[in-house]
Amino acid sequence: MAAQRRACGPPAEEMLRECARDVVAVAEGIREVSARTSSVLFAPALTSSARRRPRTGLAARWALLRTLTNKQGLGGSAIVAPDGVGHLLGAAGEALGRESLAALVAVTSLRLRIAAVLLDHPEFGHDPGMRRLTDAVTADRDPEAVRALRALFKDQGAQRSLSALAPILAELLAIRGLLDEDPLSDETAWALAAGRELTAGPARGLDGSHLCGSDKGEGEGAAQAVELSAQEARSIATEGSFLGFLRNIDVLAGDGRVLVQEVRGPDGVLRYVVQAPGTAPGRPRDDSPQDFTGAWRNLFLTDSPYTRSIQLAIRHHGVPHGADLALVGHGEGAIALLNLAQDDEFCRAYRVTHVVAVGAQADDRRPADPRTWVAGITNRHDIVPALDGPGAPHPNRYRVDYAGPTHEFPGCHLLGVYIDHLETVIPQARADVDRALAPYRGPVERSRAYRLRDRARPPEGYPFLAVPTTSLATSAGPVELPVRYYDSSAAHLCFPVDTDVARSLLPDVAWLVPTRLGRRALAVLSVYEHRCTTIGPYTELGLSVLVDDLWRPHAYDLAADLLRRADLRRTGRYVVSLAVGTEEARAVAEEVWAQPAVRGSADVELQGRELRVHAPELGVSVEGRPGPGARCPEADWVLYGRRGESTVRTLVRAHGRPRIHARPRLRLRLDGAHGPLARYLQILELDAVRPGFVLASPRFVAHRSAGAVLPR
């Protein structure tokens, strides 16, 4: 098959990427034309000419203005004059919803790049961030796509989802600049996307914060020496070698640490090796610079918290000035080290002899010291090194771009996979790099780990999720409690149901009584999309019934509880059945919270005007509009489960912007339904009626405590 594809010409994904590069170059050209036209329009010479010869001068200015603002021309938001009327016209174009021609062309480039990514990695089509982005750029009209993208970049929660979209970071950064309401920032973003040096003005990150410039207070890095665990210390290499350094990085990867080793070379000279891991995916970050923001800054700017933190670690280690230094890194860590090697001041303080980048593109980075030997090793299927594209050849470069047997991302980017390939697939590359690192082949006399910090950013979820934690063992591995939810959406469909039928779903104990709302009980179908949690992303569908106080039930307990703090509430929801998307979530639900749970994946979209849930494995689907809504208090909950002869009480604290929708137009459908959740929904006949009301939280954070066992 591969031979047939080669015979027929370049692969489709490569052709799409080439087209995307051409289209984004066109967009940049349009942007430059807009800038030149705007400069001419507001040039003092033309202004003076218009005053002297109004008939011709004003006509010329009017023609230029129409070219800039007409939707058949360069677009309403293409004004880039630094101040005055031009700046106001640009802001007015944004307010009127007009989009520049450059932005619309750039969206076309993004469409092409996304199509290429999905051809290479169809599994990305299931990622919530990619799905949200694809929906935005495949809108029927380009202006709508641009507006949707602008909203996406403003959305802090969506930025967390976008962190999984490494293959299209370059296009996203370019479009981020074009979609910025402040026209002054467009030129900076385009310079970054084109790989040019900034001559003036600070760059800004996704959140508008300064990325570089004279102000070092914001985003300033830090490094603190930490001890290795006994197991880690046994795993650290005691002899200098290329694979030994990579295995050290693999040991430290994932929690914001770097390693500095002192190696006595064959000539008796003491040399130093800095080893830096890449980004740790799949779990919330603390204040370490080894995160998505750090990767973004490392990719486009030589000054970043990660780079500065490594420099501080070298300083704290006491590396003497003029000492020989080798830098070895993987992924984001390699990019940070390459940025460090480009620093003139750093290279005057230390002699950077070697930089080895694994899983990162090194061709376009020029070290400040021309004697520095730079090696780049990339798997052709690894999408992370493909961000920059191939660079120009250089005589002091060593580059290996091979086609490894591991195709799927992120597997092909893992350092362990690269180590295995260096031993089995490309042993010659390992031998070549070892030969180049010959001055560092000797006994390791000292190893010290440093934890890197980014003091500009508080811990993830601060202050709401800054809570004491403890570890608990489950069948799926250890779990930190409370479970923290950093980015979630939820919709609670509330159905009035027959009280006797609801009672039949509860355990056969006298003290579990459904709460009555008039003559009816209340059943709640809860749908969650948890995009970022301490037990990984997953979806959740749960059916629960409101129940009274377990000891002293009263007729108006529910109304009184709405006035109490969540931890003082006596009523709650008894979880009848739960379907979750991962084994970790199932284990926690059953073993920690005593809630009956099964595995079941679902496609959940809760953030637009329409609510859509499709769970083919469960035979359950929900679709429709929640309708008009109003703000309501935070949706904190008390959940009950049952274990043996005891009841387990779990407290859920949430923080977001919930809304109550009193007249929802939603329908629950049970198509070929099977499993406990669907069976209980059928018993309650919820597919035959619409919910009485819906509580919706398009975005919230939450934490669920460990279950408290009650003697009931």
XYZ file of C-alpha atoms in Angstrom:
712
model
C 0.000 0.000 0.000
C 2.810 2.413 0.893
C 4.542 1.607 -2.410
C 1.337 2.349 -4.314
C 0.995 5.683 -2.548
C 4.586 6.607 -3.401
C 4.013 5.613 -7.015
C 0.923 7.819 -7.227
C 2.746 10.856 -5.857
C 3.075 12.554 -2.457
C 0.691 11.394 0.293
C -2.548 13.332 0.578
C -1.681 14.646 4.042
C 1.623 16.099 2.773
C -0.165 17.799 -0.114
C -2.710 19.275 2.311
C 0.065 20.608 4.556
C 1.852 22.132 1.558
C -1.388 23.795 0.471
C -1.922 25.051 4.026
C 1.541 26.629 4.044
C 0.838 28.319 0.707
C -2.528 29.624 1.866
C -1.176 31.004 5.144
C 1.577 32.735 3.139
C -1.162 34.350 1.055
C -2.935 35.446 4.229
C 0.284 36.972 5.505
C 0.717 38.798 2.213
C -2.807 40.180 2.477
C -2.031 41.283 6.007
C 1.068 43.139 4.832
C -0.913 44.822 2.060
C -3.475 45.922 4.657
C -0.705 47.356 6.827
C 0.871 49.277 3.914
C -2.505 50.564 2.717
C -3.387 51.716 6.221
C -0.029 53.464 6.576
C -0.580 55.333 3.307
C -4.152 56.275 4.265
C -3.030 57.954 7.477
C 0.318 59.237 6.228
C 0.924 62.956 7.001
C 1.805 63.657 3.349
C -1.555 62.367 2.084
C -3.375 64.253 4.846
C -1.677 67.483 3.828
C -2.445 66.804 0.154
C -6.118 66.265 0.942
C -6.226 69.627 2.694
C -4.538 71.424 -0.182
C -6.491 69.663 -2.963
C -9.716 68.378 -1.437
C -11.216 67.279 -4.737
C -8.496 64.755 -5.593
C -6.948 64.203 -2.157
C -10.203 63.342 -0.403
C -11.202 61.055 -3.276
C -7.928 59.167 -2.922
C -8.363 58.793 0.812
C -11.958 57.654 0.350
C -10.857 54.991 -2.145
C -8.204 53.711 0.241
C -10.664 53.694 3.137
C -13.222 51.712 1.104
C -10.508 49.223 0.177
C -9.687 48.716 3.841
C -13.224 48.537 5.222
C -15.404 47.130 2.438
C -16.285 43.468 2.822
C -15.425 42.989 -0.861
C -12.003 44.450 -0.116
C -9.575 43.832 2.751
C -12.253 43.661 5.420
C -13.648 45.834 8.193
C -11.066 44.962 10.863
C -7.922 45.472 8.783
C -7.053 48.918 10.169
C -3.621 48.807 11.806
C -2.868 52.481 12.351
C -1.336 52.965 15.818
C -3.793 55.543 17.066
C -6.433 58.067 16.176
C -9.098 57.517 13.521
C -7.485 54.368 12.122
C -7.527 52.620 15.481
C -11.151 53.630 16.048
C -12.163 52.344 12.610
C -10.494 49.031 13.309
C -12.346 48.704 16.616
C -15.597 49.677 14.888
C -15.058 46.943 12.311
C -14.732 44.404 15.122
C -17.848 45.732 16.837
C -19.850 45.446 13.602
C -18.788 41.840 13.203
C -16.694 42.351 10.069
C -13.732 40.073 9.541
C -10.596 40.901 7.603
C -9.818 39.082 4.370
C -6.530 37.901 5.896
C -8.413 36.213 8.757
C -10.816 34.487 6.384
C -7.945 33.170 4.245
C -6.104 32.004 7.360
C -9.185 29.998 8.395
C -8.934 28.177 5.070
C -5.327 27.286 5.900
C -6.454 25.970 9.272
C -9.106 23.812 7.618
C -6.463 22.247 5.373
C -4.101 21.592 8.287
C -6.847 19.993 10.399
C -7.771 17.744 7.472
C -4.138 16.651 7.181
C -3.905 15.942 10.917
C -7.080 13.841 10.860
C -5.769 11.841 7.894
C -2.606 11.019 9.841
C -4.342 10.544 13.191
C -8.070 9.806 12.895
C -8.197 9.192 16.657
C -7.931 12.984 17.181
C -11.456 13.305 15.808
C -12.724 12.101 19.196
C -10.841 14.752 21.183
C -13.237 17.416 22.624
C -10.844 20.255 21.780
C -10.378 19.102 18.191
C -14.113 18.538 17.836
C -14.886 22.037 19.102
C -12.281 23.574 16.815
C -13.439 21.565 13.793
C -17.024 22.673 14.370
C -15.836 26.277 14.440
C -13.817 26.199 11.223
C -16.331 24.120 9.273
C -19.167 26.610 9.771
C -21.186 27.377 6.664
C -19.755 30.887 6.408
C -16.177 31.950 7.005
C -17.107 35.015 9.128
C -19.062 32.749 11.483
C -16.027 30.462 11.750
C -13.799 33.419 12.597
C -16.204 34.602 15.315
C -16.438 31.091 16.735
C -12.648 30.857 16.822
C -12.408 34.215 18.577
C -14.793 32.963 21.252
C -12.775 29.745 21.493
C -9.562 31.634 22.210
C -11.287 33.733 24.870
C -12.599 30.608 26.559
C -10.130 29.599 29.288
C -11.554 26.102 29.536
C -11.302 25.616 25.793
C -7.662 26.653 25.923
C -7.055 23.687 28.180
C -8.675 21.421 25.574
C -6.650 23.080 22.814
C -3.465 21.993 24.547
C -3.969 18.562 22.953
C -3.845 20.061 19.472
C -0.065 20.286 19.076
C -0.040 19.635 15.295
C -1.711 22.947 14.513
C -0.126 25.265 17.075
C 1.549 27.375 14.386
C -1.718 28.042 12.559
C -3.542 28.639 15.855
C -0.991 31.254 16.910
C -1.221 33.050 13.562
C -5.011 33.099 13.655
C -4.951 34.089 17.343
C -3.168 37.260 16.298
C -5.551 37.939 13.441
C -8.599 37.476 15.668
C -7.332 39.732 18.463
C -9.638 42.716 18.975
C -6.563 44.895 19.437
C -5.196 45.449 15.912
C -1.828 46.422 17.349
C -1.139 42.821 18.397
C -1.686 41.339 14.925
C 1.748 42.246 13.598
C 3.421 40.659 16.621
C 1.479 37.411 16.253
C 2.194 37.208 12.536
C 5.884 37.764 13.176
C 5.808 34.912 15.674
C 3.950 32.614 13.294
C 6.405 33.382 10.510
C 9.362 32.668 12.820
C 10.716 36.218 12.686
C 12.447 38.017 15.531
C 10.423 40.727 17.291
C 12.019 44.119 17.106
C 9.770 45.979 19.490
C 6.853 45.416 21.816
C 6.090 42.474 24.053
C 4.392 39.370 22.753
C 1.295 38.156 24.539
C 0.095 34.703 25.408
C -3.362 33.207 25.058
C -4.523 34.999 28.163
C -3.054 38.343 27.117
C -0.085 38.087 29.475
C 3.351 39.259 28.403
C 5.580 36.514 27.065
C 8.781 38.499 26.777
C 10.128 41.978 27.134
C 11.771 44.063 29.757
C 9.280 43.106 32.462
C 10.711 39.932 33.972
C 8.475 39.964 37.000
C 5.594 38.214 35.258
C 6.254 34.598 34.322
C 9.665 34.599 36.037
C 11.034 31.072 36.430
C 12.465 29.462 39.555
C 14.392 26.290 40.440
C 14.720 24.415 43.733
C 17.052 21.496 44.463
C 15.144 18.339 45.451
C 16.218 14.899 46.553
C 15.686 11.860 44.341
C 13.718 8.979 45.786
C 15.650 5.810 46.594
C 14.196 4.039 43.551
C 14.983 6.980 41.264
C 18.537 7.226 42.601
C 19.067 3.547 41.737
C 17.785 4.164 38.199
C 19.991 7.180 37.431
C 22.964 6.319 35.196
C 26.395 6.275 36.835
C 28.292 6.404 33.521
C 27.927 9.066 30.881
C 26.304 7.844 27.646
C 23.613 9.011 25.242
C 21.081 6.344 26.208
C 21.995 6.798 29.872
C 21.091 10.487 29.681
C 17.802 9.687 27.919
C 16.890 7.071 30.521
C 17.559 9.647 33.234
C 15.094 11.997 31.528
C 12.547 9.177 31.356
C 12.898 8.637 35.115
C 12.293 12.322 35.905
C 9.606 13.001 33.285
C 6.188 14.121 34.425
C 6.606 16.299 37.520
C 8.558 19.397 36.544
C 12.144 18.332 37.304
C 15.432 18.544 35.400
C 18.729 16.794 36.147
C 22.261 18.208 36.229
C 25.130 15.674 36.239
C 28.876 16.123 36.627
C 30.853 13.704 34.440
C 34.618 13.101 34.615
C 35.691 12.720 30.982
C 38.397 10.394 29.581
C 40.845 13.324 29.738
C 40.140 13.888 33.441
C 38.210 17.148 32.883
C 34.963 17.633 34.825
C 32.081 18.457 32.487
C 28.369 19.033 33.048
C 25.252 17.564 31.385
C 21.794 19.153 31.728
C 18.890 16.773 31.008
C 15.355 18.152 30.498
C 12.093 16.234 29.929
C 9.144 17.392 27.850
C 5.551 18.241 28.751
C 3.682 15.812 30.982
C 0.252 15.214 29.389
C -2.933 13.780 30.831
C -3.226 15.448 34.223
C -3.657 18.965 35.659
C -0.480 20.960 36.131
C 0.662 22.896 39.153
C 2.902 25.948 38.793
C 5.574 24.129 36.780
C 6.593 25.721 33.463
C 6.474 22.272 31.834
C 2.928 22.796 30.587
C 1.079 23.883 27.461
C 1.782 27.569 28.022
C 5.466 26.780 28.453
C 5.474 24.689 25.270
C 3.793 27.526 23.383
C 6.344 30.065 24.574
C 9.309 27.746 24.016
C 8.184 27.111 20.462
C 7.983 30.722 19.351
C 10.129 32.697 21.799
C 13.648 32.144 23.088
C 12.717 33.663 26.455
C 10.296 31.548 28.521
C 9.791 30.446 32.151
C 11.082 26.947 31.299
C 14.276 28.294 29.738
C 14.873 30.753 32.583
C 14.205 28.045 35.192
C 16.810 25.749 33.625
C 19.290 28.609 33.638
C 18.605 29.172 37.346
C 19.081 25.434 38.036
C 22.503 25.581 36.350
C 23.410 28.623 38.430
C 22.213 27.012 41.686
C 24.195 23.870 40.884
C 27.373 25.917 40.893
C 28.570 25.174 37.361
C 31.728 27.313 37.052
C 31.977 29.924 34.338
C 33.735 28.662 31.242
C 32.863 24.999 31.970
C 31.936 22.616 29.159
C 28.207 21.980 29.056
C 26.136 19.433 27.113
C 22.354 19.883 26.850
C 20.152 16.812 26.247
C 16.363 17.090 26.076
C 13.139 15.542 24.858
C 10.178 17.391 23.344
C 9.489 20.676 25.091
C 12.629 20.204 27.200
C 14.750 20.014 24.052
C 13.196 23.226 22.719
C 13.918 24.992 26.032
C 17.562 23.862 25.876
C 17.862 24.978 22.251
C 16.532 28.373 23.295
C 19.156 28.470 26.038
C 21.897 27.696 23.505
C 20.732 30.713 21.457
C 21.306 33.068 24.398
C 24.498 35.109 23.800
C 24.961 35.925 27.479
C 24.557 32.299 28.532
C 27.048 31.101 25.923
C 29.566 33.685 27.084
C 29.275 32.297 30.627
C 29.488 28.596 29.652
C 30.848 26.707 26.668
C 27.869 24.833 25.227
C 29.590 22.037 23.335
C 26.614 19.822 22.417
C 22.817 20.056 22.193
C 20.875 16.846 21.533
C 17.144 17.169 20.834
C 14.977 14.030 20.732
C 11.397 14.381 19.535
C 11.881 18.076 18.715
C 12.818 20.000 15.590
C 16.318 21.470 15.909
C 17.170 22.472 12.331
C 16.025 26.090 12.500
C 17.740 26.911 15.813
C 21.109 28.644 15.555
C 23.210 28.508 18.735
C 25.011 31.663 19.769
C 28.314 29.740 19.672
C 28.889 28.474 16.100
C 31.070 25.650 17.486
C 28.079 24.046 19.256
C 27.215 20.633 17.790
C 23.446 20.179 17.447
C 21.715 16.835 16.894
C 18.020 16.284 16.197
C 16.377 12.845 16.216
C 12.725 12.650 15.172
C 10.259 9.930 14.349
C 8.542 10.824 11.085
C 5.186 9.869 12.588
C 5.714 12.133 15.601
C 3.616 15.243 14.997
C 5.312 17.425 17.643
C 8.621 17.948 15.752
C 6.643 18.711 12.597
C 5.478 22.035 14.012
C 8.400 24.035 12.682
C 8.942 22.129 9.451
C 12.386 21.292 8.036
C 15.053 23.893 8.542
C 18.021 24.875 6.432
C 21.039 22.509 6.447
C 24.017 23.547 8.565
C 27.531 22.097 8.599
C 27.542 21.607 12.382
C 24.272 19.674 12.439
C 23.385 16.011 12.793
C 19.837 15.077 11.858
C 18.007 11.749 11.818
C 14.393 11.646 10.643
C 13.302 8.033 10.547
C 10.036 6.140 10.031
C 9.537 4.155 13.217
C 7.125 1.253 13.617
C 5.033 3.235 16.147
C 2.534 5.358 14.193
C -0.139 6.507 16.645
C 0.269 9.727 18.579
C 1.126 10.267 21.416
C 2.764 6.819 21.505
C 5.277 7.753 18.810
C 6.347 10.820 20.845
C 7.047 8.988 24.112
C 10.684 9.031 25.178
C 10.576 5.319 26.043
C 9.617 4.604 22.433
C 12.517 6.736 21.155
C 14.933 4.879 23.455
C 13.688 1.541 22.146
C 14.053 2.715 18.534
C 17.609 3.948 19.166
C 18.484 0.439 20.311
C 16.625 -1.519 17.612
C 15.608 0.649 14.628
C 18.357 3.285 14.357
C 21.359 1.941 16.310
C 23.693 3.856 13.983
C 22.236 7.150 15.202
C 22.874 6.114 18.802
C 26.479 5.242 17.932
C 26.995 8.555 16.076
C 25.701 10.661 18.975
C 27.761 8.643 21.478
C 30.825 9.261 19.337
C 30.141 13.006 19.343
C 29.606 12.927 23.135
C 32.944 11.162 23.704
C 34.223 13.916 26.083
C 31.241 13.077 28.341
C 31.831 9.298 28.395
C 33.054 8.701 31.920
C 31.960 8.191 35.531
C 29.230 10.426 36.948
C 30.575 12.100 40.092
C 27.426 13.973 41.124
C 23.738 14.072 40.135
C 21.247 16.657 41.348
C 17.581 17.153 40.434
C 15.905 20.557 40.397
C 12.186 21.221 40.472
C 11.235 24.055 38.158
C 8.584 26.577 39.097
C 6.669 29.310 37.337
C 5.910 31.855 40.027
C 3.604 33.881 37.805
C 0.850 31.292 37.827
C -0.918 30.011 40.947
C -1.668 26.302 41.276
C -4.256 24.941 38.873
C -7.783 25.711 40.068
C -6.627 28.153 42.764
C -8.214 29.035 45.149
C -11.297 26.806 44.892
C -9.396 23.569 44.212
C -6.552 24.272 46.633
C -7.719 21.650 49.150
C -5.901 19.071 51.298
C -5.540 15.722 49.544
C -4.897 12.139 50.502
C -4.159 9.022 48.478
C -6.403 5.973 48.410
C -5.756 2.649 46.694
C -8.329 1.332 44.191
C -8.403 -1.576 41.748
C -7.434 0.893 38.998
C -4.489 2.317 40.968
C -3.986 5.002 43.635
C -6.361 7.973 43.540
C -5.990 11.398 45.161
C -9.046 12.469 47.161
C -10.950 14.643 46.852
C -11.199 14.096 43.125
C -10.771 17.511 41.474
C -12.555 18.563 38.300
C -10.713 21.395 36.577
C -12.827 21.725 33.439
C -16.297 20.185 33.243
C -19.754 20.763 31.807
C -22.996 19.347 33.176
C -26.712 19.227 32.536
C -29.164 17.847 35.097
C -32.500 16.874 33.543
C -35.093 16.867 36.333
C -38.238 14.747 35.807
C -41.288 14.630 38.122
C -42.072 10.907 38.467
C -44.475 8.651 40.325
C -43.385 8.372 43.959
C -44.057 4.636 44.236
C -42.083 3.894 41.064
C -39.177 6.007 42.325
C -39.301 4.195 45.673
C -39.022 0.852 43.859
C -35.595 1.881 42.528
C -34.172 2.520 46.003
C -32.717 -0.109 48.351
C -35.211 -1.939 50.516
C -34.578 0.045 53.694
C -37.118 2.153 55.522
C -35.029 5.299 55.878
C -34.464 5.918 52.135
C -37.619 7.816 51.155
C -38.060 9.851 47.940
C -38.506 13.562 48.467
C -42.043 14.627 47.499
C -42.681 17.724 45.405
C -46.414 17.853 45.789
C -47.562 14.353 44.867
C -44.532 13.508 42.767
C -40.930 12.510 43.364
C -37.986 13.915 41.409
C -35.658 11.796 39.257
C -32.512 13.442 37.867
C -30.627 12.334 34.754
C -27.187 13.960 35.047
C -24.900 14.259 32.024
C -21.274 15.325 32.484
C -18.363 16.006 30.175
C -15.258 16.027 32.370
C -12.456 17.342 30.165
C -9.756 17.663 32.815
C -9.748 15.843 36.166
C -7.307 14.184 38.550
C -8.540 10.782 37.343
C -8.351 11.705 33.663
C -10.990 12.969 31.202
C -14.229 11.021 30.992
C -17.959 11.302 30.377
C -20.590 10.451 32.961
C -24.310 9.648 32.774
C -26.096 9.095 36.057
C -29.643 8.542 37.254
C -30.510 9.598 40.791
C -33.577 10.149 42.967
C -33.959 12.937 45.525
C -34.328 11.493 49.042
C -35.240 12.922 52.437
C -33.165 13.170 55.605
C -32.117 9.631 56.561
C -32.986 10.106 60.272
C -35.678 12.764 60.665
C -37.485 13.402 57.372
C -39.777 16.435 57.165
C -42.101 17.634 54.467
C -40.096 20.747 53.620
C -36.550 19.433 54.034
C -35.620 20.192 50.425
C -36.697 23.843 50.631
C -34.846 24.296 53.929
C -31.724 22.636 52.543
C -31.493 25.177 49.748
C -30.754 27.767 52.446
C -28.060 25.642 54.116
C -24.425 25.158 53.221
C -23.844 21.994 51.227
C -21.969 20.277 54.069
C -24.958 20.842 56.397
C -27.637 19.538 54.083
C -29.740 16.578 55.161
C -31.385 15.723 51.840
C -29.491 14.429 48.823
C -29.623 12.384 45.654
C -29.398 8.619 45.823
C -27.453 7.407 42.760
C -29.434 4.570 41.208
C -27.166 3.871 38.236
C -24.053 5.342 36.677
C -22.265 4.917 33.336
C -18.739 6.348 33.030
C -16.248 6.411 30.196
C -13.089 5.051 31.870
C -12.073 2.228 34.173
C -10.511 4.681 36.641
C -13.804 6.548 36.995
C -15.724 3.284 37.418
C -13.376 2.090 40.151
C -13.635 5.365 42.074
C -17.437 5.476 41.765
C -17.914 1.943 43.062
C -15.071 1.597 45.550
C -14.926 5.141 46.988
C -18.444 6.520 46.579
C -20.405 3.195 46.637
C -22.303 4.133 43.470
C -23.236 1.289 41.065
C -21.274 2.049 37.886
C -20.612 0.422 34.515
C -18.294 1.319 31.649
C -20.008 3.103 28.799
C -18.679 5.743 26.426
C -20.757 8.703 25.284
C -20.389 11.645 22.926
C -21.452 14.690 24.948
C -21.846 18.326 23.840
C -23.155 20.694 26.486
C -21.631 24.075 25.697
C -23.757 25.500 22.875
C -27.396 26.448 22.601
C -28.252 22.828 21.946
C -27.610 19.875 24.204
C -26.586 16.621 22.519
C -25.756 13.286 24.116
C -25.210 10.136 22.089
C -24.299 6.905 23.891
C -24.754 4.033 21.394
C -23.274 1.454 23.774
C -25.971 2.315 26.305
C -28.735 2.943 23.786
C -29.341 6.397 25.291
C -29.479 9.744 23.544
C -30.634 13.245 24.476
C -31.096 16.104 22.054
C -32.745 19.510 22.030
C -32.556 23.033 23.425
C -32.621 23.862 27.135
C -34.477 27.070 26.289
C -34.399 30.405 28.143
C -32.670 30.293 31.497
C -31.840 32.336 34.570
C -28.884 32.339 36.962
C -29.264 30.195 40.068
C -27.097 29.376 43.132
C -24.147 27.031 42.835
C -25.222 23.442 42.244
C -23.565 21.756 45.224
C -24.849 18.246 45.862
C -24.951 15.522 48.459
C -24.840 12.078 46.807
C -25.764 8.815 48.504
C -24.680 5.280 47.675
C -25.047 1.932 49.369
C -22.351 -0.514 50.558
C -23.449 -3.568 52.492
C -25.506 -2.460 55.479
C -24.282 1.142 55.356
C -25.093 4.295 53.407
C -22.198 6.278 51.921
C -22.506 10.084 51.754
C -20.402 12.050 49.250
C -20.183 15.833 49.185
C -19.781 17.549 45.786
C -18.739 21.206 45.816
C -18.973 23.098 42.511
C -18.068 26.576 41.322
C -19.307 27.952 37.999
C -22.243 29.816 36.513
C -25.231 27.427 36.642
C -28.534 28.341 35.032
C -32.020 26.957 35.497
C -34.133 26.391 32.387
C -37.820 26.148 33.225
C -39.202 25.208 29.792
C -36.678 22.866 28.171
C -37.284 21.399 24.739
C -35.318 18.226 25.292
C -36.117 14.635 24.464
C -34.649 11.459 25.919
C -34.577 8.546 23.487
C -33.896 4.901 24.278
C -32.921 3.186 21.027
C -32.052 -0.474 21.521
C -31.345 0.381 25.124
C -29.668 -2.180 27.342
C -27.855 -2.209 30.676
C -28.951 -1.046 34.128
C -29.102 2.681 33.343
C -31.391 2.209 30.344
C -33.533 -0.291 32.247
C -34.177 2.174 35.067
C -34.948 4.948 32.578
C -37.513 2.666 30.961
C -39.061 1.818 34.332
C -39.524 5.527 35.029
C -40.790 6.048 31.432
C -38.634 9.140 31.081
C -38.470 8.747 27.292
C -42.197 9.500 27.121
C -42.057 12.933 28.775
C -39.978 16.064 28.738
C -38.032 17.145 31.813
C -39.806 19.582 34.116
C -36.701 21.770 34.280
C -32.970 21.597 33.582
C -29.986 22.797 35.612
C -27.096 23.488 33.228
C -23.483 24.432 33.926
C -21.628 25.022 30.637
C -18.339 25.253 32.536
C -17.489 24.658 36.159
C -14.845 23.343 38.535
C -15.647 20.951 41.368
C -14.268 18.508 43.898
C -15.850 15.321 45.242
C -14.892 14.182 48.696
C -14.305 10.635 49.814
C -17.486 8.828 50.811
C -18.416 9.036 54.489
C -19.917 5.769 55.793
C -23.143 6.303 57.750
C -24.604 3.692 60.137
C -27.883 3.446 58.259
